Amino acid sequence: MIRPGCIWHPIPLRALPALTDIRYERTADGIAKMTICRPSVRNAFRPQTLRELEHALMHARDTPSIRLVILTGEGTLAFCSGGDQSARGHGGYVGHDGIPRLAVLDLHIMMRRLPKVVIAMVAGYAVGGGHILHLVCDLTVAAENAVFGQTGPKVGSFDGGYGSSYLARIVGQKKAREIWFLCRQYSAEEARAMGLVNTVVPLEELEVETVKWARQVLEKSPTAIACIKAAMNADGDGHAGLSQLAGEATRMFYQSEEGKEGKKAFLEKRKPQFVPYVQETLRPTPPTVMTAGVVEEETRRRAKL
Ligand code: S0N
């Protein structure tokens, strides 16, 4: 049994009044929890599950009083077993609209773009696409019974996105290839040793410990957290990642008097007055070996030889 870490209150979603595949809850102090509730299939996701998670993530993004998200699976047997193989059709996973999609890839991007920390709380299996879901989270707290691994090459699928390149950045190329080519399963302790999870705790303490981690994050500056998450993602996300990081900078600039002067002047049909905002800029540290004095001294020393 997993001991509750705090009191959870259901969050209604206006866009999706009835949630069938996930539970969406929050604490009074700003932690949201999204639980995949399909334990009979080890919390495998189908298109409806992904749709509900997407709406919950949008809600978490747009709700200032939500500061952090915990992603988990119902029960103790599985965090998530990946794509629901019974929903797999020709060219993707098929939902109510009959259109085959690989929608989990969009969910990965939404999770990385959320300017708030996402913690995976893992009990039991995190395999296949479920393993990638925890991988994409910012932090992972695993129970001692957690099991990690990729299954794609066994069931005829693969994730060449974050599931490959980001995995390799975390565990190294050789280990990532082993994980994919051999489809082995790894214990929580093995995953921790590989840098795949942050901590391993007794199953009973999983939620208590995860909430403890979450509350330590909540004590920190939300802007610093959002910027550091964007900066770390920018390294792997190219222009899209830089755009996210720059978006955080723009948000702060909009809040400044200098930024507001530009808009005000435009609306008042006058020239903007930016002079009061001229400020110190970052200056590079002078490279010591290249200073004129050092070069001269080196030239003299060589001339003597
Ligand atoms: C999780 C495993 C290891 C659990 O084993 P255990 O405890 O022995 O239980 P089982 O008896 O095997 O399972 C219990 C019941 O649950 C059903 N079930 C389990 N997993 C799934 C699943 N993924 N889909 C559908 N049903 C599942 C079992 O069938 C069983 O049902 P009953 O009781 O009726 O017999 C073990 O179950 C296991 O290995 N599961 C399969 C893991 C797997 O291979 N997952 C799929 C991997 N592929 C993906 O995830 C695709 C990823 C993806 O979505 C994607 C990738 C790249 C680009 C796009 C996409 C995209 O789709 O968007």
Short mmCIF file of C-alpha atoms and ligand atoms in Angstrom, two decimals:
data_model
loop_
_atom_site.label_atom_id
_atom_site.label_comp_id
_atom_site.label_asym_id
_atom_site.label_seq_id
_atom_site.Cartn_x
_atom_site.Cartn_y
_atom_site.Cartn_z
CA MET A 1 0.00 0.00 0.00
CA ILE A 2 1.14 3.53 -0.74
CA ARG A 3 0.60 5.97 2.15
CA PRO A 4 -1.12 9.20 1.03
CA GLY A 5 1.34 12.10 1.01
CA CYS A 6 -1.29 14.81 1.49
CA ILE A 7 -4.95 15.65 0.95
CA TRP A 8 -5.99 15.71 -2.72
CA HIS A 9 -8.99 17.64 -4.09
CA PRO A 10 -10.46 16.79 -7.54
CA ILE A 11 -9.98 19.44 -10.23
CA PRO A 12 -12.89 19.81 -12.66
CA LEU A 13 -11.92 20.42 -16.29
CA ARG A 14 -14.36 22.62 -18.18
CA ALA A 15 -13.31 21.25 -21.60
CA LEU A 16 -13.70 17.60 -20.54
CA PRO A 17 -16.40 17.32 -17.88
CA ALA A 18 -16.13 13.53 -17.50
CA LEU A 19 -12.65 12.05 -17.19
CA THR A 20 -12.63 8.31 -17.88
CA ASP A 21 -8.90 7.50 -18.10
CA ILE A 22 -7.18 9.83 -15.66
CA ARG A 23 -7.75 11.40 -12.26
CA TYR A 24 -6.78 15.05 -11.90
CA GLU A 25 -6.34 16.44 -8.42
CA ARG A 26 -4.48 19.11 -6.47
CA THR A 27 -3.36 20.13 -3.03
CA ALA A 28 -4.17 23.45 -1.44
CA ASP A 29 -0.52 24.53 -1.77
CA GLY A 30 -0.19 24.13 -5.54
CA ILE A 31 0.74 20.51 -6.38
CA ALA A 32 -1.35 18.89 -9.13
CA LYS A 33 -1.47 15.11 -9.55
CA MET A 34 -2.38 13.37 -12.80
CA THR A 35 -3.02 9.65 -12.36
CA ILE A 36 -3.46 7.29 -15.31
CA CYS A 37 -6.33 5.09 -14.15
CA ARG A 38 -6.32 1.99 -16.36
CA PRO A 39 -4.88 -0.59 -13.94
CA SER A 40 -6.46 -3.57 -15.76
CA VAL A 41 -4.03 -2.93 -18.64
CA ARG A 42 -1.15 -1.79 -16.40
CA ASN A 43 -2.10 1.85 -17.11
CA ALA A 44 -1.46 1.59 -20.86
CA PHE A 45 -2.50 4.77 -22.64
CA ARG A 46 -4.99 5.01 -25.47
CA PRO A 47 -5.89 8.17 -27.45
CA GLN A 48 -8.53 9.14 -24.86
CA THR A 49 -5.93 8.90 -22.06
CA LEU A 50 -3.56 11.19 -23.96
CA ARG A 51 -6.36 13.65 -24.71
CA GLU A 52 -7.26 13.87 -21.04
CA LEU A 53 -3.61 14.30 -20.03
CA GLU A 54 -3.21 17.06 -22.62
CA HIS A 55 -6.21 18.95 -21.22
CA ALA A 56 -4.98 18.52 -17.66
CA LEU A 57 -1.53 19.81 -18.67
CA MET A 58 -3.08 22.84 -20.39
CA HIS A 59 -5.09 23.51 -17.23
CA ALA A 60 -1.97 23.18 -15.06
CA ARG A 61 -0.09 25.53 -17.40
CA ASP A 62 -2.83 28.17 -17.32
CA THR A 63 -3.52 28.03 -13.57
CA PRO A 64 -1.03 30.22 -11.68
CA SER A 65 -1.86 28.59 -8.34
CA ILE A 66 -0.68 25.22 -9.70
CA ARG A 67 3.09 25.26 -9.33
CA LEU A 68 4.13 21.64 -9.99
CA VAL A 69 2.74 18.43 -11.48
CA ILE A 70 3.11 14.84 -10.31
CA LEU A 71 2.45 12.21 -12.99
CA THR A 72 1.67 8.69 -11.81
CA GLY A 73 -0.29 5.51 -12.44
CA GLU A 74 -3.11 3.95 -10.46
CA GLY A 75 -2.15 1.19 -8.03
CA THR A 76 1.17 -0.39 -7.21
CA LEU A 77 1.71 -2.62 -10.25
CA ALA A 78 2.40 -0.07 -12.97
CA PHE A 79 3.22 3.55 -13.64
CA CYS A 80 2.40 3.00 -17.31
CA SER A 81 2.90 0.14 -19.79
CA GLY A 82 2.99 2.38 -22.88
CA GLY A 83 0.63 2.47 -25.82
CA ASP A 84 -2.47 0.28 -25.47
CA GLN A 85 -1.77 -2.44 -28.02
CA SER A 86 -5.47 -3.18 -28.44
CA ALA A 87 -6.00 0.42 -29.67
CA ARG A 88 -3.15 0.15 -32.16
CA GLY A 89 -4.41 0.35 -35.71
CA HIS A 90 -2.88 0.82 -39.13
CA GLY A 91 -0.38 3.70 -38.70
CA GLY A 92 -1.12 4.72 -35.12
CA TYR A 93 -3.42 4.44 -32.12
CA VAL A 94 -7.09 4.83 -33.02
CA GLY A 95 -9.55 6.75 -30.81
CA HIS A 96 -13.25 7.63 -31.04
CA ASP A 97 -12.74 9.65 -34.24
CA GLY A 98 -11.20 6.68 -36.06
CA ILE A 99 -8.04 8.61 -36.96
CA PRO A 100 -4.75 6.80 -36.23
CA ARG A 101 -2.39 9.07 -34.24
CA LEU A 102 0.96 8.97 -32.45
CA ALA A 103 -0.26 11.58 -30.02
CA VAL A 104 2.08 10.73 -27.18
CA LEU A 105 4.83 12.59 -29.05
CA ASP A 106 2.82 15.82 -28.63
CA LEU A 107 2.38 15.05 -24.95
CA HIS A 108 6.18 14.79 -24.53
CA ILE A 109 6.55 18.28 -25.98
CA MET A 110 3.78 19.67 -23.77
CA MET A 111 5.48 18.21 -20.68
CA ARG A 112 8.83 19.71 -21.63
CA ARG A 113 7.22 23.06 -22.46
CA LEU A 114 5.30 23.29 -19.18
CA PRO A 115 7.14 26.04 -17.26
CA LYS A 116 6.61 24.07 -14.06
CA VAL A 117 8.37 20.98 -12.73
CA VAL A 118 6.86 17.57 -13.59
CA ILE A 119 7.75 14.70 -11.25
CA ALA A 120 7.17 11.07 -12.25
CA MET A 121 6.04 9.02 -9.25
CA VAL A 122 6.74 5.43 -10.31
CA ALA A 123 5.51 2.22 -8.70
CA GLY A 124 5.72 -1.01 -10.70
CA TYR A 125 6.29 -1.12 -14.44
CA ALA A 126 7.37 1.92 -16.44
CA VAL A 127 7.92 0.21 -19.78
CA GLY A 128 7.65 1.02 -23.48
CA GLY A 129 5.96 4.38 -23.99
CA GLY A 130 5.44 4.43 -20.21
CA HIS A 131 9.18 4.43 -19.71
CA ILE A 132 9.48 7.39 -22.05
CA LEU A 133 6.78 9.26 -20.12
CA HIS A 134 8.85 9.07 -16.92
CA LEU A 135 12.00 9.90 -18.90
CA VAL A 136 10.45 13.12 -20.17
CA CYS A 137 9.48 14.18 -16.62
CA ASP A 138 11.92 16.54 -14.91
CA LEU A 139 12.44 14.28 -11.90
CA THR A 140 11.59 10.67 -11.09
CA VAL A 141 10.88 9.26 -7.64
CA ALA A 142 10.72 5.46 -7.86
CA ALA A 143 9.40 2.86 -5.46
CA GLU A 144 11.58 -0.16 -4.72
CA ASN A 145 9.25 -2.32 -6.86
CA ALA A 146 9.64 -0.12 -9.95
CA VAL A 147 10.78 -1.81 -13.17
CA PHE A 148 12.06 0.14 -16.18
CA GLY A 149 12.68 -0.77 -19.80
CA GLN A 150 11.88 -0.39 -23.48
CA THR A 151 9.81 -3.05 -25.25
CA GLY A 152 9.37 -1.51 -28.70
CA PRO A 153 11.49 -3.92 -30.75
CA LYS A 154 9.53 -6.82 -29.17
CA VAL A 155 6.11 -5.46 -30.10
CA GLY A 156 6.98 -3.71 -33.36
CA SER A 157 7.35 -0.09 -32.31
CA PHE A 158 10.05 2.41 -31.42
CA ASP A 159 10.46 6.00 -30.30
CA GLY A 160 13.25 7.70 -32.20
CA GLY A 161 12.54 11.02 -30.44
CA TYR A 162 13.19 11.73 -26.77
CA GLY A 163 12.96 7.99 -26.12
CA SER A 164 16.23 7.50 -28.03
CA SER A 165 18.33 10.66 -28.11
CA TYR A 166 17.38 12.06 -24.72
CA LEU A 167 17.69 8.58 -23.18
CA ALA A 168 21.22 8.35 -24.60
CA ARG A 169 22.10 11.75 -23.12
CA ILE A 170 21.07 10.50 -19.71
CA VAL A 171 22.50 6.97 -19.66
CA GLY A 172 25.11 7.18 -22.44
CA GLN A 173 25.07 5.75 -25.95
CA LYS A 174 26.13 2.19 -25.13
CA LYS A 175 23.59 1.78 -22.33
CA ALA A 176 20.79 3.36 -24.39
CA ARG A 177 21.52 0.93 -27.22
CA GLU A 178 21.50 -1.97 -24.76
CA ILE A 179 18.14 -0.82 -23.37
CA TRP A 180 16.58 -0.67 -26.85
CA PHE A 181 18.35 -3.57 -28.60
CA LEU A 182 17.98 -6.15 -25.80
CA CYS A 183 14.68 -4.91 -24.28
CA ARG A 184 15.85 -5.93 -20.80
CA GLN A 185 14.06 -4.84 -17.65
CA TYR A 186 15.95 -2.90 -14.95
CA SER A 187 15.26 -2.60 -11.24
CA ALA A 188 14.71 0.73 -9.53
CA GLU A 189 18.20 0.56 -8.06
CA GLU A 190 19.76 -0.20 -11.48
CA ALA A 191 17.83 2.72 -12.95
CA ARG A 192 19.07 5.01 -10.17
CA ALA A 193 22.66 3.92 -10.82
CA MET A 194 22.18 4.80 -14.52
CA GLY A 195 20.92 8.30 -13.64
CA LEU A 196 17.43 7.44 -14.88
CA VAL A 197 15.72 8.10 -11.55
CA ASN A 198 16.52 10.56 -8.78
CA THR A 199 15.73 8.45 -5.75
CA VAL A 200 14.37 5.05 -4.75
CA VAL A 201 12.09 4.71 -1.72
CA PRO A 202 10.04 1.95 -0.08
CA LEU A 203 6.72 1.50 -1.92
CA GLU A 204 4.72 2.60 1.12
CA GLU A 205 6.62 5.91 1.27
CA LEU A 206 6.39 6.71 -2.46
CA GLU A 207 3.82 9.49 -2.29
CA VAL A 208 5.05 10.93 1.01
CA GLU A 209 8.57 11.23 -0.41
CA THR A 210 7.36 12.60 -3.77
CA VAL A 211 5.31 15.29 -2.04
CA LYS A 212 8.36 16.11 0.10
CA TRP A 213 10.42 16.65 -3.08
CA ALA A 214 7.57 18.68 -4.60
CA ARG A 215 7.33 20.96 -1.56
CA GLN A 216 11.07 21.61 -1.65
CA VAL A 217 10.64 22.80 -5.25
CA LEU A 218 7.66 24.97 -4.23
CA GLU A 219 9.89 26.91 -1.82
CA LYS A 220 12.05 28.07 -4.75
CA SER A 221 11.64 30.97 -7.18
CA PRO A 222 9.09 29.95 -9.86
CA THR A 223 10.80 32.17 -12.45
CA ALA A 224 14.21 30.66 -11.75
CA ILE A 225 12.70 27.16 -12.03
CA ALA A 226 10.91 27.97 -15.31
CA CYS A 227 14.08 29.48 -16.81
CA ILE A 228 16.40 26.69 -15.71
CA LYS A 229 13.97 24.05 -17.08
CA ALA A 230 13.77 25.92 -20.40
CA ALA A 231 17.56 26.33 -20.51
CA MET A 232 18.17 22.63 -19.88
CA ASN A 233 15.63 21.67 -22.54
CA ALA A 234 17.05 24.21 -25.04
CA ASP A 235 20.22 22.13 -25.21
CA GLY A 236 18.29 19.24 -26.76
CA ASP A 237 15.39 21.05 -28.40
CA GLY A 238 17.27 23.30 -30.83
CA HIS A 239 15.42 26.37 -32.08
CA ALA A 240 12.16 25.28 -30.43
CA GLY A 241 13.99 25.05 -27.09
CA LEU A 242 15.65 28.43 -27.53
CA SER A 243 12.30 29.91 -28.41
CA GLN A 244 10.87 28.55 -25.14
CA LEU A 245 13.80 29.99 -23.16
CA ALA A 246 13.52 33.31 -25.00
CA GLY A 247 9.79 33.28 -24.25
CA GLU A 248 10.59 33.29 -20.53
CA ALA A 249 12.95 36.25 -21.08
CA THR A 250 10.26 38.06 -23.09
CA ARG A 251 7.69 37.44 -20.35
CA MET A 252 9.99 39.14 -17.83
CA PHE A 253 10.78 41.99 -20.26
CA TYR A 254 7.04 42.63 -20.78
CA GLN A 255 6.76 43.06 -17.01
CA SER A 256 9.51 45.71 -16.93
CA GLU A 257 9.00 49.50 -17.18
CA GLU A 258 11.25 49.53 -20.26
CA GLY A 259 9.09 46.95 -22.04
CA LYS A 260 5.90 48.77 -21.03
CA GLU A 261 7.27 52.10 -22.36
CA GLY A 262 7.48 50.62 -25.88
CA LYS A 263 3.83 49.60 -25.87
CA LYS A 264 2.64 52.82 -24.18
CA ALA A 265 4.50 55.04 -26.69
CA PHE A 266 3.02 53.10 -29.63
CA LEU A 267 -0.52 53.42 -28.29
CA GLU A 268 0.03 57.12 -27.46
CA LYS A 269 1.49 57.71 -30.96
CA ARG A 270 4.75 59.22 -29.65
CA LYS A 271 8.46 58.32 -29.74
CA PRO A 272 9.42 55.84 -27.00
CA GLN A 273 11.74 57.20 -24.26
CA PHE A 274 14.15 54.35 -23.57
CA VAL A 275 17.06 56.47 -22.23
CA PRO A 276 16.07 56.10 -18.54
CA TYR A 277 16.39 52.35 -18.97
CA VAL A 278 19.98 52.22 -20.24
CA GLN A 279 21.64 49.84 -17.85
CA GLU A 280 24.75 47.85 -17.13
CA THR A 281 25.18 45.03 -19.58
CA LEU A 282 26.92 41.71 -19.08
CA ARG A 283 30.62 42.13 -19.93
CA PRO A 284 32.81 39.18 -20.84
CA THR A 285 35.73 38.53 -18.49
CA PRO A 286 38.96 39.58 -20.29
CA PRO A 287 40.83 36.48 -21.42
CA THR A 288 44.01 36.63 -19.29
CA VAL A 289 46.39 34.88 -21.72
CA MET A 290 45.56 37.31 -24.51
CA THR A 291 46.01 40.62 -22.65
CA ALA A 292 48.50 43.00 -24.29
CA GLY A 293 50.84 42.83 -21.25
CA VAL A 294 51.05 39.06 -21.40
CA VAL A 295 51.66 39.07 -25.16
CA GLU A 296 54.45 41.67 -24.80
CA GLU A 297 56.09 39.75 -21.98
CA GLU A 298 55.92 36.51 -23.97
CA THR A 299 57.42 38.27 -27.05
CA ARG A 300 60.32 39.62 -24.92
CA ARG A 301 60.90 36.19 -23.36
CA ARG A 302 61.06 34.52 -26.77
CA ALA A 303 63.37 37.23 -28.15
CA LYS A 304 65.87 36.42 -25.38
CA LEU A 305 66.00 32.71 -26.32
C1 S0N B 1 3.73 -4.25 -18.36
C2 S0N B 1 4.00 -5.75 -18.31
C3 S0N B 1 5.51 -6.01 -18.17
C4 S0N B 1 3.27 -6.28 -17.06
O1 S0N B 1 3.39 -7.67 -16.96
P1 S0N B 1 2.44 -8.47 -15.92
O2 S0N B 1 2.46 -7.81 -14.59
O3 S0N B 1 2.88 -9.91 -15.98
O4 S0N B 1 0.95 -8.30 -16.44
P2 S0N B 1 0.30 -8.86 -17.79
O5 S0N B 1 -0.47 -10.08 -17.47
O6 S0N B 1 1.28 -8.92 -18.89
O7 S0N B 1 -0.69 -7.65 -18.11
C5 S0N B 1 -1.90 -7.49 -17.40
C6 S0N B 1 -2.98 -7.13 -18.39
O8 S0N B 1 -2.63 -5.88 -18.96
C7 S0N B 1 -2.59 -5.98 -20.36
N1 S0N B 1 -1.57 -5.04 -20.86
C8 S0N B 1 -0.36 -4.78 -20.33
N2 S0N B 1 0.29 -3.87 -21.06
C9 S0N B 1 -0.52 -3.54 -22.09
C10 S0N B 1 -0.40 -2.66 -23.19
N3 S0N B 1 0.70 -1.87 -23.37
N4 S0N B 1 -1.45 -2.58 -24.06
C11 S0N B 1 -2.54 -3.32 -23.88
N5 S0N B 1 -2.71 -4.19 -22.85
C12 S0N B 1 -1.71 -4.29 -21.97
C13 S0N B 1 -2.22 -7.42 -20.62
O9 S0N B 1 -2.58 -7.80 -21.92
C14 S0N B 1 -3.03 -8.11 -19.55
O10 S0N B 1 -4.38 -8.18 -19.98
P3 S0N B 1 -5.27 -9.49 -19.68
O11 S0N B 1 -5.40 -9.50 -18.20
O12 S0N B 1 -6.53 -9.21 -20.39
O13 S0N B 1 -4.50 -10.64 -20.23
C15 S0N B 1 3.47 -6.50 -19.56
O14 S0N B 1 2.08 -6.44 -19.54
C16 S0N B 1 3.97 -5.92 -20.82
O15 S0N B 1 5.09 -6.19 -21.23
N6 S0N B 1 3.14 -5.09 -21.47
C17 S0N B 1 3.39 -4.58 -22.79
C18 S0N B 1 4.39 -3.46 -22.77
C19 S0N B 1 4.53 -2.89 -24.16
O16 S0N B 1 5.09 -3.53 -25.01
N7 S0N B 1 4.02 -1.67 -24.43
C20 S0N B 1 3.93 -1.07 -25.71
C21 S0N B 1 5.27 -0.51 -26.19
N8 S0N B 1 5.03 0.45 -27.25
C22 S0N B 1 4.59 1.64 -26.95
O17 S0N B 1 4.40 2.02 -25.83
C23 S0N B 1 4.33 2.54 -28.08
C24 S0N B 1 4.75 3.90 -27.71
C25 S0N B 1 4.04 4.92 -28.42
O18 S0N B 1 2.94 5.09 -28.07
C26 S0N B 1 4.73 5.70 -29.48
C27 S0N B 1 6.07 5.52 -29.73
C28 S0N B 1 6.72 6.29 -30.68
C29 S0N B 1 6.02 7.21 -31.39
C30 S0N B 1 4.65 7.40 -31.10
C31 S0N B 1 4.03 6.61 -30.19
C32 S0N B 1 2.57 6.79 -29.97
O19 S0N B 1 1.90 5.75 -29.91
O20 S0N B 1 2.04 7.90 -29.90
#
